[in-house]
Coordinates of C-alpha atoms in Angstrom, one line a residue:
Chain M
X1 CA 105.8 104.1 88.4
X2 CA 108.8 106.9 87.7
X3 CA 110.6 108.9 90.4
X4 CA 108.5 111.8 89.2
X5 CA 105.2 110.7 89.9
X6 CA 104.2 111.0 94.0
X7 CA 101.9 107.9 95.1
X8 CA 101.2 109.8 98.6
X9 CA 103.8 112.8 99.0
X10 CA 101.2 114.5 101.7
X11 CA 101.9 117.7 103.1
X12 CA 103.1 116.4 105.9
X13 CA 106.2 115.1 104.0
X14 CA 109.5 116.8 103.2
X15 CA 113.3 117.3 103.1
X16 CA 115.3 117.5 106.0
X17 CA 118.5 118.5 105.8
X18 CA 121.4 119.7 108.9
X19 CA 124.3 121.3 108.8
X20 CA 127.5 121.6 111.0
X21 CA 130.9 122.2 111.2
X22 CA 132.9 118.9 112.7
X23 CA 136.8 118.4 113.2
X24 CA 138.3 114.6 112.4
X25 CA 134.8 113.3 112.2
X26 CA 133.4 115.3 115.5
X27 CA 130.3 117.5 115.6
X28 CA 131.8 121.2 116.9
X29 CA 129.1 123.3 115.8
X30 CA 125.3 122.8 114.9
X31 CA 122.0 125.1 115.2
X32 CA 121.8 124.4 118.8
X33 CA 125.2 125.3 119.8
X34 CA 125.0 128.5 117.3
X35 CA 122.4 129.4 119.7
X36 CA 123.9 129.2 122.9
X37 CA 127.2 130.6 121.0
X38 CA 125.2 133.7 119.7
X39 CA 124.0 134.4 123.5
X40 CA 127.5 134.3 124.9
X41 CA 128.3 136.6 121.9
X42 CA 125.0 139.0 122.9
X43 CA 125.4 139.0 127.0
X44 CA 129.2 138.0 127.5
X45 CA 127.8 135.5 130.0
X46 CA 127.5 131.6 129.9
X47 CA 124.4 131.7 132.4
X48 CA 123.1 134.9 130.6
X49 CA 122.6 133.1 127.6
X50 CA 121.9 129.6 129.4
X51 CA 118.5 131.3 130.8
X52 CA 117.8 133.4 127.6
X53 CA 117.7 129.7 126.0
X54 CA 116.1 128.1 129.5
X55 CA 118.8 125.6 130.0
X56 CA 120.4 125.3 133.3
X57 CA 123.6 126.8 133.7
X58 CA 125.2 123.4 134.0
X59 CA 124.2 122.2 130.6
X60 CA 125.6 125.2 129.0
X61 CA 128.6 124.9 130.7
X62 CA 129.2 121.5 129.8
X63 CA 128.6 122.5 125.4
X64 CA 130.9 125.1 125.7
X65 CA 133.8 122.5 127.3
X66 CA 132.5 120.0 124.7
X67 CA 132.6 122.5 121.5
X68 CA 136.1 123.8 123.3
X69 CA 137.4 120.4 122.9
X70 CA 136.1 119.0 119.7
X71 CA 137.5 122.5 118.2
X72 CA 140.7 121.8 119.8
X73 CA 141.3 125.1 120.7
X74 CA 138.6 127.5 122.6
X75 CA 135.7 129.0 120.6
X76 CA 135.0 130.5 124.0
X77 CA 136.8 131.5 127.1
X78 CA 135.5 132.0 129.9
X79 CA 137.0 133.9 133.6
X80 CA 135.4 133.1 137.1
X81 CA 135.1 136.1 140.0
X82 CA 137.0 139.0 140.0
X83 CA 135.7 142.8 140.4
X84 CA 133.2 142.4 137.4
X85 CA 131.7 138.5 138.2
X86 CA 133.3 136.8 135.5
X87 CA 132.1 136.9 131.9
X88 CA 132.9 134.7 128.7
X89 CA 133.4 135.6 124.6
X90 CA 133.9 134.4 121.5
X91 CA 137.9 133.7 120.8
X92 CA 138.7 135.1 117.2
X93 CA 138.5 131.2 115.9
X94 CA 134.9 131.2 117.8
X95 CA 133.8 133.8 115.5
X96 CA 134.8 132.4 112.4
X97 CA 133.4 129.6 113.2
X98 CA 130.1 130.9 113.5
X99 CA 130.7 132.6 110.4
X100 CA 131.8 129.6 108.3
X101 CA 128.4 128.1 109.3
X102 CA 126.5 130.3 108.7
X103 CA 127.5 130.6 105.6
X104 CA 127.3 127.1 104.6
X105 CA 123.8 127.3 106.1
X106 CA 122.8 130.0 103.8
X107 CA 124.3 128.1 101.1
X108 CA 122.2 125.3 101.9
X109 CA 119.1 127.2 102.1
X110 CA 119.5 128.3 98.8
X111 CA 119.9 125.3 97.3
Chain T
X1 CA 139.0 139.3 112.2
X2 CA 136.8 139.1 109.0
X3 CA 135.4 135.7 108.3
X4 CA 137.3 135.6 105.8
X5 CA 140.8 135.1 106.8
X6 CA 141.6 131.5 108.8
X7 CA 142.9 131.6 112.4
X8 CA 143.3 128.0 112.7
X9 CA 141.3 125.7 110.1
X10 CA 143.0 123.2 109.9
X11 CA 142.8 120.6 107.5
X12 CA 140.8 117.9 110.0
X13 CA 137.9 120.8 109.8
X14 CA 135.2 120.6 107.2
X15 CA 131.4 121.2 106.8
X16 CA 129.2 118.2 107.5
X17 CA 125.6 118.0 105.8
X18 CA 123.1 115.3 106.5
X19 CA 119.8 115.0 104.6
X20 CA 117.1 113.3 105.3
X21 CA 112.9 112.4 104.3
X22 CA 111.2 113.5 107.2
X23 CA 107.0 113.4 107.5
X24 CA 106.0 115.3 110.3
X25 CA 108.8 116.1 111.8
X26 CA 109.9 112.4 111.9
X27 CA 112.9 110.9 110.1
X28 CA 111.8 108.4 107.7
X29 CA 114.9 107.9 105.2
X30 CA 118.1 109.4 105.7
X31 CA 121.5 107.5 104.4
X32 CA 121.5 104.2 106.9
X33 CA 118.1 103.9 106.1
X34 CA 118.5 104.1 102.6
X35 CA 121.6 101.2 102.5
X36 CA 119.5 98.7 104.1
X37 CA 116.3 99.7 101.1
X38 CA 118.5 99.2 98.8
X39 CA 119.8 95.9 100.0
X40 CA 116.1 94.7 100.4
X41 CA 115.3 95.7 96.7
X42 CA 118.6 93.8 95.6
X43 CA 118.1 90.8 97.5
X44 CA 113.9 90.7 98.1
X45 CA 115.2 89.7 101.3
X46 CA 115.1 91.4 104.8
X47 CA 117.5 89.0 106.1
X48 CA 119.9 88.7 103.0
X49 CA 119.8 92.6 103.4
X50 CA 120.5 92.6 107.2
X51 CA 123.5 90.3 106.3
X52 CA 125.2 92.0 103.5
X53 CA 125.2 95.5 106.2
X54 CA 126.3 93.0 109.2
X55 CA 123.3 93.9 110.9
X56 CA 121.0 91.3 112.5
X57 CA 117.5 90.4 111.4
X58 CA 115.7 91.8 114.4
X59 CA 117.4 95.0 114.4
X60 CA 116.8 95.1 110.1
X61 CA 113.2 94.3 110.9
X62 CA 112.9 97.1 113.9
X63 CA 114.3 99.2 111.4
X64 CA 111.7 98.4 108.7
X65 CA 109.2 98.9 111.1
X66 CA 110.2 102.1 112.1
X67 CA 110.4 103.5 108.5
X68 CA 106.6 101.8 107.7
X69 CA 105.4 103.7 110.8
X70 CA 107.0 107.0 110.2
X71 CA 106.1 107.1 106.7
X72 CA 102.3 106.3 107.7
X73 CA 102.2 103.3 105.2
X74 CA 104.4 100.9 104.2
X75 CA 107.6 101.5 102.3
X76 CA 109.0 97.7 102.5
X77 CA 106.2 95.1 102.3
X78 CA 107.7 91.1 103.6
X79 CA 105.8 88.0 103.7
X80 CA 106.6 85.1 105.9
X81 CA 106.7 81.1 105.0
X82 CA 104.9 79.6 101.9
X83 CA 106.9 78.0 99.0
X84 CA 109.8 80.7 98.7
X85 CA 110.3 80.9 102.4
X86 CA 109.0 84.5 102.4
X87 CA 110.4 87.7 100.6
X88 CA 110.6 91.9 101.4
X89 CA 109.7 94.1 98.5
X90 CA 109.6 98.0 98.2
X91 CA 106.6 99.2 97.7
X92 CA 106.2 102.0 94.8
X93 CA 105.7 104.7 97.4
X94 CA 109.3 103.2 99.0
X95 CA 110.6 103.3 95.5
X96 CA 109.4 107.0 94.9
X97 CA 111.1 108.2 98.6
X98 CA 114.5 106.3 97.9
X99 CA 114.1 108.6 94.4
X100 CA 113.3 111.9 96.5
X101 CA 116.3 111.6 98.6
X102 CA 118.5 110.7 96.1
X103 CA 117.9 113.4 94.5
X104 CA 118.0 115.6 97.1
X105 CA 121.1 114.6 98.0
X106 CA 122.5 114.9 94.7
X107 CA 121.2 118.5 94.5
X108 CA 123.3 119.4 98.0
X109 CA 126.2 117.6 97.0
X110 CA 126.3 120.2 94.3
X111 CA 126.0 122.7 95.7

């Protein structure tokens, strides 16, 4: 039998593939943390975009200090209080980031 | 800032791809899988296999088991005792994904 024929290739099988962008080995950013990224981006608000994506404040909180520190540098920043409540955006390198992968992503797709 | 210019990529950054042979959702082959197929189609041996990837038998053989199951029939075939003291084989369906992912993976190193 060649590689060409497909003893039992059902429909149910296929190709899987993932992309992210990792630093020194480390995961920074994936489809999951595009997401929550993208919902910071949209309501300038980690627990906006935590409940927008139903995952608790907390868990959000914790991604962003995790992409933060596998980045190196922040991807987001984020202010506590003050007159307006706080709020949280992209960083320049945040958006670039984003950008980068979703450009390998498309890429990907492609091919 | 256009995602085009750089704020601080540094050289530690890059783009990270995994690929992998999924049926239903469910990860069947993916690169560690795929060393320790290839081992058991060199050596016809499960536990020669586990050895060369210093891995232990039980944990070669969970592994087997996990691919058999996801892929709905067997990939890896083994037999126990008799004359030759047992021996693992790929079965042509196993032969056909290894092919698959290959090539799949050749096509996104490419690109």
């Amino acid at each position: 039998m060649t590689s060409t024929e497909r003893p039992s290739w059902g429909e149910d099988w296929g190709i899987a593939v993932r992309v992210w962008v990792e630093r020194a080995g480390q995961s920074i950013l994936g489809p999951g943390r595009l997401e929550l990224l993208d919902g910071i981006d949209r309501h300038h608000s980690i627990s906006a975009a935590a409940r927008q994506l139903g995952m608790s404040y907390r868990r959000a909180w914790e991604l962003v200090q995790s992409i933060n520190e596998a980045a190196g540098e922040p991807l987001v920043t984020a202010t506590t209080g003050g007159v307006q409540g706080g709020g949280a955006q992209l960083t320049p390198l945040g958006r670039w980031a984003i950008g980068v992968f979703r450009e390998a992503q498309a890429h990907l797709q492609q091919a």
